CSV table of C-alpha atoms in Angstrom, one decimal:
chain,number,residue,atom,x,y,z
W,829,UNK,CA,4.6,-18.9,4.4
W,830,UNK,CA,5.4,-18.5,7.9
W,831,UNK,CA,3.1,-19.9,8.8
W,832,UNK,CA,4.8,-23.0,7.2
W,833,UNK,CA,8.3,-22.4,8.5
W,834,UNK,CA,7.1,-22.3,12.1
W,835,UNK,CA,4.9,-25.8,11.6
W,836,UNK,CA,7.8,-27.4,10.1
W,837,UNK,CA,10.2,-26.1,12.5
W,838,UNK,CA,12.4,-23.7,10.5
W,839,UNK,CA,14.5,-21.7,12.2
W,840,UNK,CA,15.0,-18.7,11.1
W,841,UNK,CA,17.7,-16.1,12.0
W,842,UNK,CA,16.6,-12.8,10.1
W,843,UNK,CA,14.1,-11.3,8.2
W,844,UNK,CA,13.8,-8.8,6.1
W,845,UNK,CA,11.3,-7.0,4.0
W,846,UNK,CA,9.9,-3.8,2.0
W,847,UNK,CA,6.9,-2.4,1.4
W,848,UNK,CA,4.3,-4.2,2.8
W,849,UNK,CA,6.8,-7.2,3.2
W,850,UNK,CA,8.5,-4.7,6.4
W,851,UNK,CA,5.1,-5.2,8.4
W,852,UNK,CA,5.5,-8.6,8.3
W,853,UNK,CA,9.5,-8.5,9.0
W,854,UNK,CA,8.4,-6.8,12.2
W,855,UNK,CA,6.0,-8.7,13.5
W,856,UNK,CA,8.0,-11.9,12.6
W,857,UNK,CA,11.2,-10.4,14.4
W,858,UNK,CA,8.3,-10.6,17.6
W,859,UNK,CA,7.3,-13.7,17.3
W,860,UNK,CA,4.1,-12.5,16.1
W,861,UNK,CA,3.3,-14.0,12.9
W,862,UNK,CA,0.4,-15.5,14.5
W,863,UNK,CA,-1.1,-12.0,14.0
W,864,UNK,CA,-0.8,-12.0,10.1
W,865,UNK,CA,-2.7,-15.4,10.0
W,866,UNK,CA,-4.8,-16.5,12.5
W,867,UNK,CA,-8.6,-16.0,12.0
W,868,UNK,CA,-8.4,-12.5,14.2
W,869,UNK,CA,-5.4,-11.3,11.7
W,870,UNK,CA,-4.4,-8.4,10.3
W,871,UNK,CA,-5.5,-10.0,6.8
W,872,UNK,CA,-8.4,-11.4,8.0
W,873,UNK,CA,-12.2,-9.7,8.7
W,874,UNK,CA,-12.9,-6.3,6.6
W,875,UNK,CA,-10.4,-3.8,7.7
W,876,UNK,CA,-7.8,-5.4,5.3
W,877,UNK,CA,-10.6,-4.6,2.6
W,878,UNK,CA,-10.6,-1.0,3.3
W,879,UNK,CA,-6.8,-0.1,3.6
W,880,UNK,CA,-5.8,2.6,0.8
W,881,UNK,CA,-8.9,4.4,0.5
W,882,UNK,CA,-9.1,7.9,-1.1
W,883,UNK,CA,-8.0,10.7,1.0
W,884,UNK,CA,-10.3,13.0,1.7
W,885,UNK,CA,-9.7,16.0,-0.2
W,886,UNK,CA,-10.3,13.5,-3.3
W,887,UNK,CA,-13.3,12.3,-2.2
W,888,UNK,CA,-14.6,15.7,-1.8
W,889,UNK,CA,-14.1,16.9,-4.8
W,890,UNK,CA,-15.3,13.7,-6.6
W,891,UNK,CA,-18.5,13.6,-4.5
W,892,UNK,CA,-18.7,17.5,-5.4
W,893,UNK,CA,-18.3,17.5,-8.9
W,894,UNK,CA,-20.9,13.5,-9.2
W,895,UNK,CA,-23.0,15.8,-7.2
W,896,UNK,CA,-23.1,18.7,-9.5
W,897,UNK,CA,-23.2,16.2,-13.1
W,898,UNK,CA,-26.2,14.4,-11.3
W,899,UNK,CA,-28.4,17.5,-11.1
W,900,UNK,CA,-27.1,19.3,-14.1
W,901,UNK,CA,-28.5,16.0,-15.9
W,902,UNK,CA,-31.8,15.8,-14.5
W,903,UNK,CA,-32.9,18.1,-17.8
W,904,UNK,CA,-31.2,16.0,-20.3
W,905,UNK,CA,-32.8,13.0,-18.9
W,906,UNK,CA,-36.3,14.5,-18.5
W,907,UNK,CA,-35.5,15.6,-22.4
W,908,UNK,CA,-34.3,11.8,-23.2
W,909,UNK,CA,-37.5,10.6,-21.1
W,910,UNK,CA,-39.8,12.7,-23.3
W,911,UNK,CA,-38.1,11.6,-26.8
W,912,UNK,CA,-38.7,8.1,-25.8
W,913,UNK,CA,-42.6,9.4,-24.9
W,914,UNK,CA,-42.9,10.9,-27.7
W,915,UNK,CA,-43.5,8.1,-30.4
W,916,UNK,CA,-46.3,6.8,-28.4
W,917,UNK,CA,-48.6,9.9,-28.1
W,918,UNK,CA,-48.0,10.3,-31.8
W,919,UNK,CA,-49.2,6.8,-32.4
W,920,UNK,CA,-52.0,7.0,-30.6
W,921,UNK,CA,-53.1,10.5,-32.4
W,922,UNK,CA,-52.2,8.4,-35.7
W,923,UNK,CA,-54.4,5.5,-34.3
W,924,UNK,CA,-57.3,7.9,-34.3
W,925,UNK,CA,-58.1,7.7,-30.7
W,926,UNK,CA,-56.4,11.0,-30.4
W,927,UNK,CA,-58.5,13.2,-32.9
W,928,UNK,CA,-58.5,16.4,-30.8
W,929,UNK,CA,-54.9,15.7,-30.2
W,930,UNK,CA,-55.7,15.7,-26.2
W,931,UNK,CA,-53.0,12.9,-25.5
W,932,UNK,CA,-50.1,15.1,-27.2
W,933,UNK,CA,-51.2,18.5,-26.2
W,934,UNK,CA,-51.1,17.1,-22.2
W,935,UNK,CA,-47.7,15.4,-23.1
W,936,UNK,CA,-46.3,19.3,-24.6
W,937,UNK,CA,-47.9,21.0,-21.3
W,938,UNK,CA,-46.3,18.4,-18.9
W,939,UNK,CA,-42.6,19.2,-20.5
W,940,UNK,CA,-43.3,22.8,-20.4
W,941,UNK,CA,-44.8,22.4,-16.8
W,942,UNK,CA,-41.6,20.6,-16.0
W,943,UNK,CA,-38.8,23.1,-16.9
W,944,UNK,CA,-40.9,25.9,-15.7
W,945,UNK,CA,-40.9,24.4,-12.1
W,946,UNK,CA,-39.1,26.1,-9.7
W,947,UNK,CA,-36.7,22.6,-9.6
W,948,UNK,CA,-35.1,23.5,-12.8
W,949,UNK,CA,-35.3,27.3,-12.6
W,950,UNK,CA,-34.3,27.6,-9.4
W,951,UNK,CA,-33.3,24.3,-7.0
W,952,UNK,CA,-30.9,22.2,-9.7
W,953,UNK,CA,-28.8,25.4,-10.5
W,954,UNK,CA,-28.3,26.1,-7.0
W,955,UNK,CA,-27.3,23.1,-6.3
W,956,UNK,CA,-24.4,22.8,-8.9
W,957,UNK,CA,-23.4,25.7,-7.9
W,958,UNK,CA,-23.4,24.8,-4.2
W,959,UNK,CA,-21.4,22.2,-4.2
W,960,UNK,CA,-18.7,23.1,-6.4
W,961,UNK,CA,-18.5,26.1,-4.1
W,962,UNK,CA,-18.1,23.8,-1.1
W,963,UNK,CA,-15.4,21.7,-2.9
W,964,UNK,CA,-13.4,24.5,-3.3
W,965,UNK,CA,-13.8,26.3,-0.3
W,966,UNK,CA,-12.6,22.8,0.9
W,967,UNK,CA,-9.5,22.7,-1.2
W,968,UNK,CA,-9.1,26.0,-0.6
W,969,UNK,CA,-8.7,25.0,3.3
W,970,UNK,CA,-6.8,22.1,2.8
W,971,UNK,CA,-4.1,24.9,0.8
W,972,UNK,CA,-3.6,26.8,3.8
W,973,UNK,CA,-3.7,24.0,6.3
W,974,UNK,CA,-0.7,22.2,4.3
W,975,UNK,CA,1.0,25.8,3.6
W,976,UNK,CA,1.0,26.3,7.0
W,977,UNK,CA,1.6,23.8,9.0
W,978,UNK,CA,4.2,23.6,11.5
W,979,UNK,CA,7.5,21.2,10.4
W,980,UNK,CA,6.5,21.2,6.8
W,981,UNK,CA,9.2,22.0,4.4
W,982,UNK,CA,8.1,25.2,2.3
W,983,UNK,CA,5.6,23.7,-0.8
W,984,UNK,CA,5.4,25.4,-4.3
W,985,UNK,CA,3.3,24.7,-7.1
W,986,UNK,CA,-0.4,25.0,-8.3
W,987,UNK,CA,-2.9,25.8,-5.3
W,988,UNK,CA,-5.2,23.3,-6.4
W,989,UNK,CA,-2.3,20.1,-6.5
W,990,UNK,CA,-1.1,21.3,-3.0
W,991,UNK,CA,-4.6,20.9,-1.5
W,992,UNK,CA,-5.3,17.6,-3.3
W,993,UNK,CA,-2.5,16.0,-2.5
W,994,UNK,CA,-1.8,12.3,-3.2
W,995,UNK,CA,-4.4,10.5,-4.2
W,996,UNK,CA,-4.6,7.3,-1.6
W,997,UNK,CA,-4.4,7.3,1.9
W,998,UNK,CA,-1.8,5.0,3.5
W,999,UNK,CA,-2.8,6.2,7.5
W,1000,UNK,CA,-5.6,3.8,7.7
W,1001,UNK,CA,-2.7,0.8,6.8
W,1002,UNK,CA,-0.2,2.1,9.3
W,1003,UNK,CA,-3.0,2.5,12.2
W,1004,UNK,CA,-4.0,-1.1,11.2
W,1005,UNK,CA,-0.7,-2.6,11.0
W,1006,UNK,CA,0.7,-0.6,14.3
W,1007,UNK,CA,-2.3,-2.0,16.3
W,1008,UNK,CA,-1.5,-5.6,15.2
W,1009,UNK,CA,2.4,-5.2,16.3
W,1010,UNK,CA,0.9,-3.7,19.7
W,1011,UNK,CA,-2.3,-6.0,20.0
W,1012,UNK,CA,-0.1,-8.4,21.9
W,1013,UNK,CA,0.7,-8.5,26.3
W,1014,UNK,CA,3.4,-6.9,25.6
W,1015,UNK,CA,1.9,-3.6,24.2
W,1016,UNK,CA,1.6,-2.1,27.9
W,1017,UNK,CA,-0.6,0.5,26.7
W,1018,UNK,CA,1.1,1.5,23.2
W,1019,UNK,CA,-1.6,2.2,21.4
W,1020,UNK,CA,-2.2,5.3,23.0
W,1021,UNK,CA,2.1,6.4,23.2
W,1022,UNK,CA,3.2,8.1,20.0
W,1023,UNK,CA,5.6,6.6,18.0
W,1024,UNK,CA,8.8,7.3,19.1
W,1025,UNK,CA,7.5,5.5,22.5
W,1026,UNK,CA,6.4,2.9,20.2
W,1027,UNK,CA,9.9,2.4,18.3
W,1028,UNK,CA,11.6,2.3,21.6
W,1029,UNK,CA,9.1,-0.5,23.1
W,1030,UNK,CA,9.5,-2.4,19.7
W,1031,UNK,CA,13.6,-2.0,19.8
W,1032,UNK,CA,13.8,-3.1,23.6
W,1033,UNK,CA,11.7,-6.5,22.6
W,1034,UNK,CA,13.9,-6.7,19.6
W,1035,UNK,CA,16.8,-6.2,21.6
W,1036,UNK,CA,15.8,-8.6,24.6
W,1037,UNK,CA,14.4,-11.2,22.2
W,1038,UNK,CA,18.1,-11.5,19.9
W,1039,UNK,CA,19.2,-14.7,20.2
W,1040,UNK,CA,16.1,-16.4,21.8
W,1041,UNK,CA,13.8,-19.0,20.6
W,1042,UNK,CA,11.2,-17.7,18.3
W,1043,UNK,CA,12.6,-14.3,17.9
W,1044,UNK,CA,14.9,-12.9,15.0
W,1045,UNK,CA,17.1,-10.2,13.3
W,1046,UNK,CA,15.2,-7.1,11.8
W,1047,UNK,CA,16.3,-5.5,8.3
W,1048,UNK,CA,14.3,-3.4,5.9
W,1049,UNK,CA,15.1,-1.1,3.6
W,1050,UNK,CA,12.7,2.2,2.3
W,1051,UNK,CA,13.8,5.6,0.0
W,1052,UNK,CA,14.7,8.8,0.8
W,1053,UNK,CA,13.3,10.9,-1.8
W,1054,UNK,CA,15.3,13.7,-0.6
W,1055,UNK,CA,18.6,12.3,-0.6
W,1056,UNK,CA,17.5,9.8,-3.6
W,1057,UNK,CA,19.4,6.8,-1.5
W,1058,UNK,CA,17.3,4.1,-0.1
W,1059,UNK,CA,17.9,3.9,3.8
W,1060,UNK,CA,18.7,0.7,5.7
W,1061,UNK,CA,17.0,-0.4,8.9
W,1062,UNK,CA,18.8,-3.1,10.6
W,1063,UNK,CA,18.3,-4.8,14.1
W,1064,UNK,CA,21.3,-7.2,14.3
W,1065,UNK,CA,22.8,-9.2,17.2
W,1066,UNK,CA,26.5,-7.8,17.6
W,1067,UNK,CA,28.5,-10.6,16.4
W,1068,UNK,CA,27.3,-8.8,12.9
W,1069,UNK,CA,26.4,-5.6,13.8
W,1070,UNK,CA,29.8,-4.0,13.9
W,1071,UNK,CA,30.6,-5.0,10.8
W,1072,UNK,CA,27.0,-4.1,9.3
W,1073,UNK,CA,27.7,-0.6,10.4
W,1074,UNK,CA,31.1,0.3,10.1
W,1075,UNK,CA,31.9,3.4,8.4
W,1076,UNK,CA,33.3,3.8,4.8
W,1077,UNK,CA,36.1,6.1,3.7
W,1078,UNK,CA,33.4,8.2,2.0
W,1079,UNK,CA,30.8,8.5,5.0
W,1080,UNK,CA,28.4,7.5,2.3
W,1081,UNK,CA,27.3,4.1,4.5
W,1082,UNK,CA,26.8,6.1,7.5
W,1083,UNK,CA,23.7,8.6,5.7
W,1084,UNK,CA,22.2,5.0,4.4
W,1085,UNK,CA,22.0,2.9,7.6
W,1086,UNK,CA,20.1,3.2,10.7
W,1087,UNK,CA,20.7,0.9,13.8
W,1088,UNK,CA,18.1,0.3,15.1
W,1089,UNK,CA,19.5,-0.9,18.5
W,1090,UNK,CA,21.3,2.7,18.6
W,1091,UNK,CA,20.6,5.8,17.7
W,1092,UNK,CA,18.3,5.0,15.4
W,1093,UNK,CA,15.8,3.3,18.3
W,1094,UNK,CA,12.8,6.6,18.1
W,1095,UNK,CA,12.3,5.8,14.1
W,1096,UNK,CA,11.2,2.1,13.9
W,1097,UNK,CA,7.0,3.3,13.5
W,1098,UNK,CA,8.6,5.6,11.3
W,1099,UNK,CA,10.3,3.3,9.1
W,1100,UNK,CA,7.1,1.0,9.0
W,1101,UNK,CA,4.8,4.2,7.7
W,1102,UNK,CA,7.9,4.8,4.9
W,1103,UNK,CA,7.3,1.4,3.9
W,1104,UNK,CA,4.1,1.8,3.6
W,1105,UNK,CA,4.1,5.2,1.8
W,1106,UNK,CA,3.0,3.8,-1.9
W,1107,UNK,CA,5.1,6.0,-3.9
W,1108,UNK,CA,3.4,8.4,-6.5
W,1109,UNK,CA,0.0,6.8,-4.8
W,1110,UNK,CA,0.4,8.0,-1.5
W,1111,UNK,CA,2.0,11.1,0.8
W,1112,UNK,CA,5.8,10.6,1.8
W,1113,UNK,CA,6.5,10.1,5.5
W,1114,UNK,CA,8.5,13.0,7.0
W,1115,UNK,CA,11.2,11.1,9.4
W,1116,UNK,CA,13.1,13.4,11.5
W,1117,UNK,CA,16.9,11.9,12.1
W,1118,UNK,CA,18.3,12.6,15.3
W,1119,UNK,CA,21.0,15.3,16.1
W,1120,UNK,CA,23.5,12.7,16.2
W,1121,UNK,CA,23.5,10.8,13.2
W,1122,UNK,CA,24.7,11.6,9.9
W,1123,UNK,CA,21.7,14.1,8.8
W,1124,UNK,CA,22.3,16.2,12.1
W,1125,UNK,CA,18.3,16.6,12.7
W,1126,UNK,CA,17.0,17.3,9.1
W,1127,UNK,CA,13.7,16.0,8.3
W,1128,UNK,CA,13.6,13.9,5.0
W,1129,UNK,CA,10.4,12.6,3.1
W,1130,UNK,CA,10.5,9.2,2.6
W,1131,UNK,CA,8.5,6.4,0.9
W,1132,UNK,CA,8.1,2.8,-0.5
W,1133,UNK,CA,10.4,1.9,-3.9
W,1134,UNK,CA,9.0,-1.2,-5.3
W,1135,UNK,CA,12.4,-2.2,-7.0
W,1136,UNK,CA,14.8,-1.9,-4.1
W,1137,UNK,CA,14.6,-6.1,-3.4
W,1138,UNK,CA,17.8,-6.0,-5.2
W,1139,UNK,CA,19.1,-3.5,-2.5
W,1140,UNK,CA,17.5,-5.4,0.1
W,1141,UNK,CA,19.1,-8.9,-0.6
W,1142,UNK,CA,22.7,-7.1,-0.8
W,1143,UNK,CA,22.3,-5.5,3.2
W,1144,UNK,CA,20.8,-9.2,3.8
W,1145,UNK,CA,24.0,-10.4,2.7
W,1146,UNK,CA,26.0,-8.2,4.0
W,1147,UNK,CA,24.1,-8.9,7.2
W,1148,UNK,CA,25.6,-12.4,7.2
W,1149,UNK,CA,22.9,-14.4,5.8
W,1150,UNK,CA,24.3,-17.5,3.5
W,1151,UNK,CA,20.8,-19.0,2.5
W,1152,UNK,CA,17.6,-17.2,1.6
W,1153,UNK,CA,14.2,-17.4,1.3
W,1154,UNK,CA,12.5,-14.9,-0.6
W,1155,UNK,CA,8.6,-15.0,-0.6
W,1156,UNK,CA,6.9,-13.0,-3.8
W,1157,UNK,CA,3.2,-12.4,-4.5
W,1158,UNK,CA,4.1,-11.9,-8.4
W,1159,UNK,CA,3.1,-15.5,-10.1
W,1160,UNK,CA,5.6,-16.7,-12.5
W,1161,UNK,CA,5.7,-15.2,-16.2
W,1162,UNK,CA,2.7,-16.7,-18.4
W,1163,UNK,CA,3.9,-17.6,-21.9
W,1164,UNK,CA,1.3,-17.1,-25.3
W,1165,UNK,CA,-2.4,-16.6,-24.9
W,1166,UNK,CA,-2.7,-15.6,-21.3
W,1167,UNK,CA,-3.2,-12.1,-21.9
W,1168,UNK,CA,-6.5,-10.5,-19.8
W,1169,UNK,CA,-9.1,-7.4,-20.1
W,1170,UNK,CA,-7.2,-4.0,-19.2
W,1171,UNK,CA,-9.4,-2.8,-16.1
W,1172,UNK,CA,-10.5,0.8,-16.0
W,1173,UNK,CA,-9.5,1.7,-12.6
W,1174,UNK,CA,-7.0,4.2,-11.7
W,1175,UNK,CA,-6.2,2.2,-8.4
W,1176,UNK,CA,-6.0,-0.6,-10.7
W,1177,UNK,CA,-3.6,0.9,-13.3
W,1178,UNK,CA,-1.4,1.7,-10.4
W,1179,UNK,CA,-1.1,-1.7,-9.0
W,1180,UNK,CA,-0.2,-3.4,-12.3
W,1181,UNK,CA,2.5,-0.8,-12.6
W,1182,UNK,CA,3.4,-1.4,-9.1
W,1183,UNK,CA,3.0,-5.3,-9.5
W,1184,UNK,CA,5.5,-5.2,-13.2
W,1185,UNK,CA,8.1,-3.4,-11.5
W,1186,UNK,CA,8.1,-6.0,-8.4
W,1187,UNK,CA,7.9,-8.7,-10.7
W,1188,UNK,CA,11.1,-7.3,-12.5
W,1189,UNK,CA,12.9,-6.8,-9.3
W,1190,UNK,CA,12.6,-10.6,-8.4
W,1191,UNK,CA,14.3,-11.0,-11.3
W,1192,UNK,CA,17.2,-8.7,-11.3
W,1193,UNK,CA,17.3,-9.6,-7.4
W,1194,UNK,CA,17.4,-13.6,-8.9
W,1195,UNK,CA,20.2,-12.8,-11.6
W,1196,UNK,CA,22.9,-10.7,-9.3
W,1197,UNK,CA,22.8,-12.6,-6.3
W,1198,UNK,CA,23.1,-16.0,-8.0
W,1199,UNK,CA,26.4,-16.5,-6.7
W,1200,UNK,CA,26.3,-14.2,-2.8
W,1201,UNK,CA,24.6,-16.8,-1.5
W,1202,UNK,CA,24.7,-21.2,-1.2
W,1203,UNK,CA,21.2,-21.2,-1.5
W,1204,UNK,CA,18.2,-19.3,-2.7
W,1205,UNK,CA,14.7,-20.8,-2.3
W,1206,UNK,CA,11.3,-18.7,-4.2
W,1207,UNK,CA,8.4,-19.3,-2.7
W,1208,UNK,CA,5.6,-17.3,-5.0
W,1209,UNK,CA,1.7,-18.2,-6.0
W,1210,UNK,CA,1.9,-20.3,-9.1
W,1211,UNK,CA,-1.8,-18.1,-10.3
W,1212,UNK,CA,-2.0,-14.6,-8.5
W,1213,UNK,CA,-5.0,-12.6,-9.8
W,1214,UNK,CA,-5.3,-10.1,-7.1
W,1215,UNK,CA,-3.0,-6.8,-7.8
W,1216,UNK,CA,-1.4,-4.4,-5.1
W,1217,UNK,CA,-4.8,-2.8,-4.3
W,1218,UNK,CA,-7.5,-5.5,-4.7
W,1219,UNK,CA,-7.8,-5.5,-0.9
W,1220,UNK,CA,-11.2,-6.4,-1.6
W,1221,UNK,CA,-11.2,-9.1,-3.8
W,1222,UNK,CA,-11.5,-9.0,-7.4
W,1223,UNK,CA,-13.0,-11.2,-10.4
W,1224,UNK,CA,-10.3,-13.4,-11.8
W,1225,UNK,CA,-11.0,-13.7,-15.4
W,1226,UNK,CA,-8.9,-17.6,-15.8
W,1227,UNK,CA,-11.7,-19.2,-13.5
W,1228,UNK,CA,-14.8,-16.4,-13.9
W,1229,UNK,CA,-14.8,-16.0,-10.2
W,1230,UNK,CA,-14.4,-13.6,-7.3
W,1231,UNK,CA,-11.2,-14.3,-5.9
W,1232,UNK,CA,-10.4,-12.4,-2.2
W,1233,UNK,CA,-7.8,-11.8,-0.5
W,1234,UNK,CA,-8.1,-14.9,2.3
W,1235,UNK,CA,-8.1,-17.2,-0.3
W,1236,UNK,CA,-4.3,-16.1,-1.6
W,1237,UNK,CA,-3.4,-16.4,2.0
W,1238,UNK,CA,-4.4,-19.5,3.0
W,1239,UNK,CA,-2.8,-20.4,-1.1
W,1240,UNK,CA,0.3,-19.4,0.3
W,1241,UNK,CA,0.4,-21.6,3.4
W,1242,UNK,CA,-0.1,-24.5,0.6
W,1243,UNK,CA,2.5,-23.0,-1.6
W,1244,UNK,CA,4.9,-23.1,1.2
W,1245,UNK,CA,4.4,-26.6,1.8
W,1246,UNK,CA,4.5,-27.4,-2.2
W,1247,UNK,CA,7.5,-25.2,-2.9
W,1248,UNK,CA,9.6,-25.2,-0.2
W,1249,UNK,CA,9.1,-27.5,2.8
W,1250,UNK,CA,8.2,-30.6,1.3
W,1251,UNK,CA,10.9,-30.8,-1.3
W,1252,UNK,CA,14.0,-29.0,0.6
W,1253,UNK,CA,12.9,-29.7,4.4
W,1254,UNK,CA,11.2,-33.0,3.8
W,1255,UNK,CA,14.2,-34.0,1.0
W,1256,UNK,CA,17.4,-33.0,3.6
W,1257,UNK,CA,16.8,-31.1,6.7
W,1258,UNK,CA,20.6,-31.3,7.0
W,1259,UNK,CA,21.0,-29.0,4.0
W,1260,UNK,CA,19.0,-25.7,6.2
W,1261,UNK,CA,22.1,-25.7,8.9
W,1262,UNK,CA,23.9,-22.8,8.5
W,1263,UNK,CA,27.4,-23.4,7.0
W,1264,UNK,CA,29.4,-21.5,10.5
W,1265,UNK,CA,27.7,-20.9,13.2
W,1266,UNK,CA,27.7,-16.6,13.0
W,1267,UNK,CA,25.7,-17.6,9.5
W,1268,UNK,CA,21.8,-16.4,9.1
W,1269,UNK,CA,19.2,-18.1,6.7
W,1270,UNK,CA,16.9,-15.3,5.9
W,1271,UNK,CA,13.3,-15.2,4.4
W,1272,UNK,CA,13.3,-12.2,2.4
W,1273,UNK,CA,9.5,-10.9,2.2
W,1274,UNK,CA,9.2,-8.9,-0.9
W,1275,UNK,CA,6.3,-6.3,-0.9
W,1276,UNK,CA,3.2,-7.4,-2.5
W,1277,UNK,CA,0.7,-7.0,0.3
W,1278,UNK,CA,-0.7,-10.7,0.1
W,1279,UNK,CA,2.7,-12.4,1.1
């Protein structure tokens, strides 16, 4: 999508995202959207395919206790084997080529032979044994390390749910998605800086960039579990940015809103890994705020919350922005007969959930802004088979073929075109000016990780 916009020579003033959508805010507020699409992307080659993996205490203990069912069923299946056998030696002693029952009597000492080797007295017990021993001594590990650990907020409950954890990993993602913000000239060696010398970097280029050719406003929006507000990002030039963050009566705005270009300039990485904290799926991102904001220093866990586009589109508007362009990997609702095989996948059963409550947020987002803004174009993949995690690729059940994730990328470029360029830009470019001149046109990247 933009992709699109910068071929057909949109301009656009802000973006704004969630989720995964906040990667590609950033790197759009840059200038950088060639490193979403070009061949050398961040959605292109295999490291796209492996983002949200199991953490590893998970794939301990799953390796652990495959390890332990494998050996444990080596008997059953020599026992299964032998059943099978069976039938034939008795057949061949019916046959009468067996009459001093030689063929059977080897076939009872071999089974006996087998369970009285020292593999099944000895060596498959052991093994069970061993490895669920090492899985818990891992977990066990993992306990104290996340009991103990410096900067952690005191954790209660079961021993063994502390030292699993979440199930997915969403490091790998912010590692990936980091090193394509910083992959550019201007990265002056910020791969190895932590990330508060990475926000400030990223706010100076913001800040430098407002106003210039190419570059734009930054707004996203993630949840504070803690607080149970979601917490507003925002880069803005100042003609809106003392508006955006002018205090209520209440104080209430103040604990939601983070200016980026103030004090908020050390937690920019740290926004991007709340964004891309799945929630339920993956671990929360601790974000310490500084002394001199509203939290005075407390550190808060935050994540992802697929439904806050609604949210989102009101800071957009309240950012300025009079016509939007909202970009959405959900495909449109089917009617009758278009109901597929439930896949039994736990990653998968979490992206459908994931995928239904974006869906719906599109449109509540669609039915209560209807009239905040002159114009509001969708942009979304008319057949979408791939689901939150199918990084990978998966086999899309309509056509009976192995859709991957290039594919709906390059799809999107063409749904751009088809939705939104040819019929509004082509039909009257007049009708994208801005109605004053302090008005933004915003594309609104909603989170689906293929948009």
């Amino acid at each position: 999508m933009m992709k699109a916009l910068a071929e057909a020579g949109v301009k656009v003033d802000l973006v704004a995202g969630r989720g995964m959508g906040v990667a590609s805010a950033m790197l759009a507020a840059l200038d950088g959207g060639t490193r979403l699409w070009q061949p050398s992307g961040a959605w292109s080659g295999p490291r796209a395919s492996r983002l949200y993996g199991w953490r590893l205490p998970w794939r301990v203990v799953g390796w652990a206790l495959s390890l332990s069912f494998f050996v444990l069923a080596i008997p059953v299946l020599v026992q299964v084997i032998a059943a099978l056998l069976y039938p034939l030696a008795y057949i061949v002693q019916l046959s009468g080529l067996d009459r001093d029952g030689r063929v059977a009597g080897l076939f009872v000492e071999t089974i006996a032979a087998t369970f009285n080797h020292t593999l099944f007295a000895q060596v498959i017990p052991r093994v069970a044994v061993l490895s669920l021993l090492g899985a818990a001594l891992f977990l066990a590990g993992e306990y104290v390390l996340r009991v103990r650990s410096r900067g952690r907020r005191r954790v209660e409950g079961r021993p063994w749910w502390i030292a699993l954890g979440s199930p997915l990993d969403a490091q790998p993602a912010v590692r990936h998605f980091a090193q394509a913000l910083w992959s550019g000239p201007a990265s002056g060696g910020g791969r190895s800086a932590d990330r508060h010398e990475l926000s400030r970097r990223f706010v100076e280029m913001i800040g430098d960039g407002l106003g210039q050719p190419g570059s734009a406003e930054l707004l996203f929006v993630v949840h504070d579990l803690d607080t149970r507000r979601d917490l507003v990002f925002a880069a803005l030039q100042d003609t809106w940015r003392r508006r955006f963050f002018a205090e209520d009566a209440d104080g209430v705005r103040a604990s939601e809103v983070i200016d980026l270009l103030g004090p908020g300039r050390d937690l920019a990485m740290d926004g991007l890994s709340a964004a891309l904290a799945v929630p339920l799926a993956a671990e929360p991102h601790p974000i310490t705020f500084p002394l001199e904001g509203a939290w005075r220093g407390e550190t808060h866990l935050v994540a992802d919350r697929p439904e806050a586009l609604v949210r989102l589109l009101e800071e957009v508007s309240a950012a300025g922005a009079e016509q939007v362009i909202l970009v959405s990997a959900a495909s449109p609702l089917s009617g009758p007969h278009g109901l597929a095989s439930r896949r039994a996948d736990p990653r998968a059963w979490l992206g459908q959930a994931i995928a239904g409550h974006e869906s719906a947020s599109v449109r509540d987002a669609s039915t209560a802004f209807f009239d905040r803004f002159t114009s509001v174009y969708h942009v979304q993949p008319v057949h979408n088979p791939l689901g939150p995690f199918d990084l990978a690729g998966v086999h899309d059940a309509r056509s009976d073929r192995h859709a991957v994730l290039g594919e709906l990328v390059r799809r999107g470029y063409d749904d751009a075109y088809a939705q939104f360029i040819v019929p509004v830009v082509g039909g009257s470019a007049d009708g994208l000016e801005p109605a004053a001149p302090s008005s933004s046109s915003a594309p609104v990247v909603d989170d689906l990780p293929l948009t």
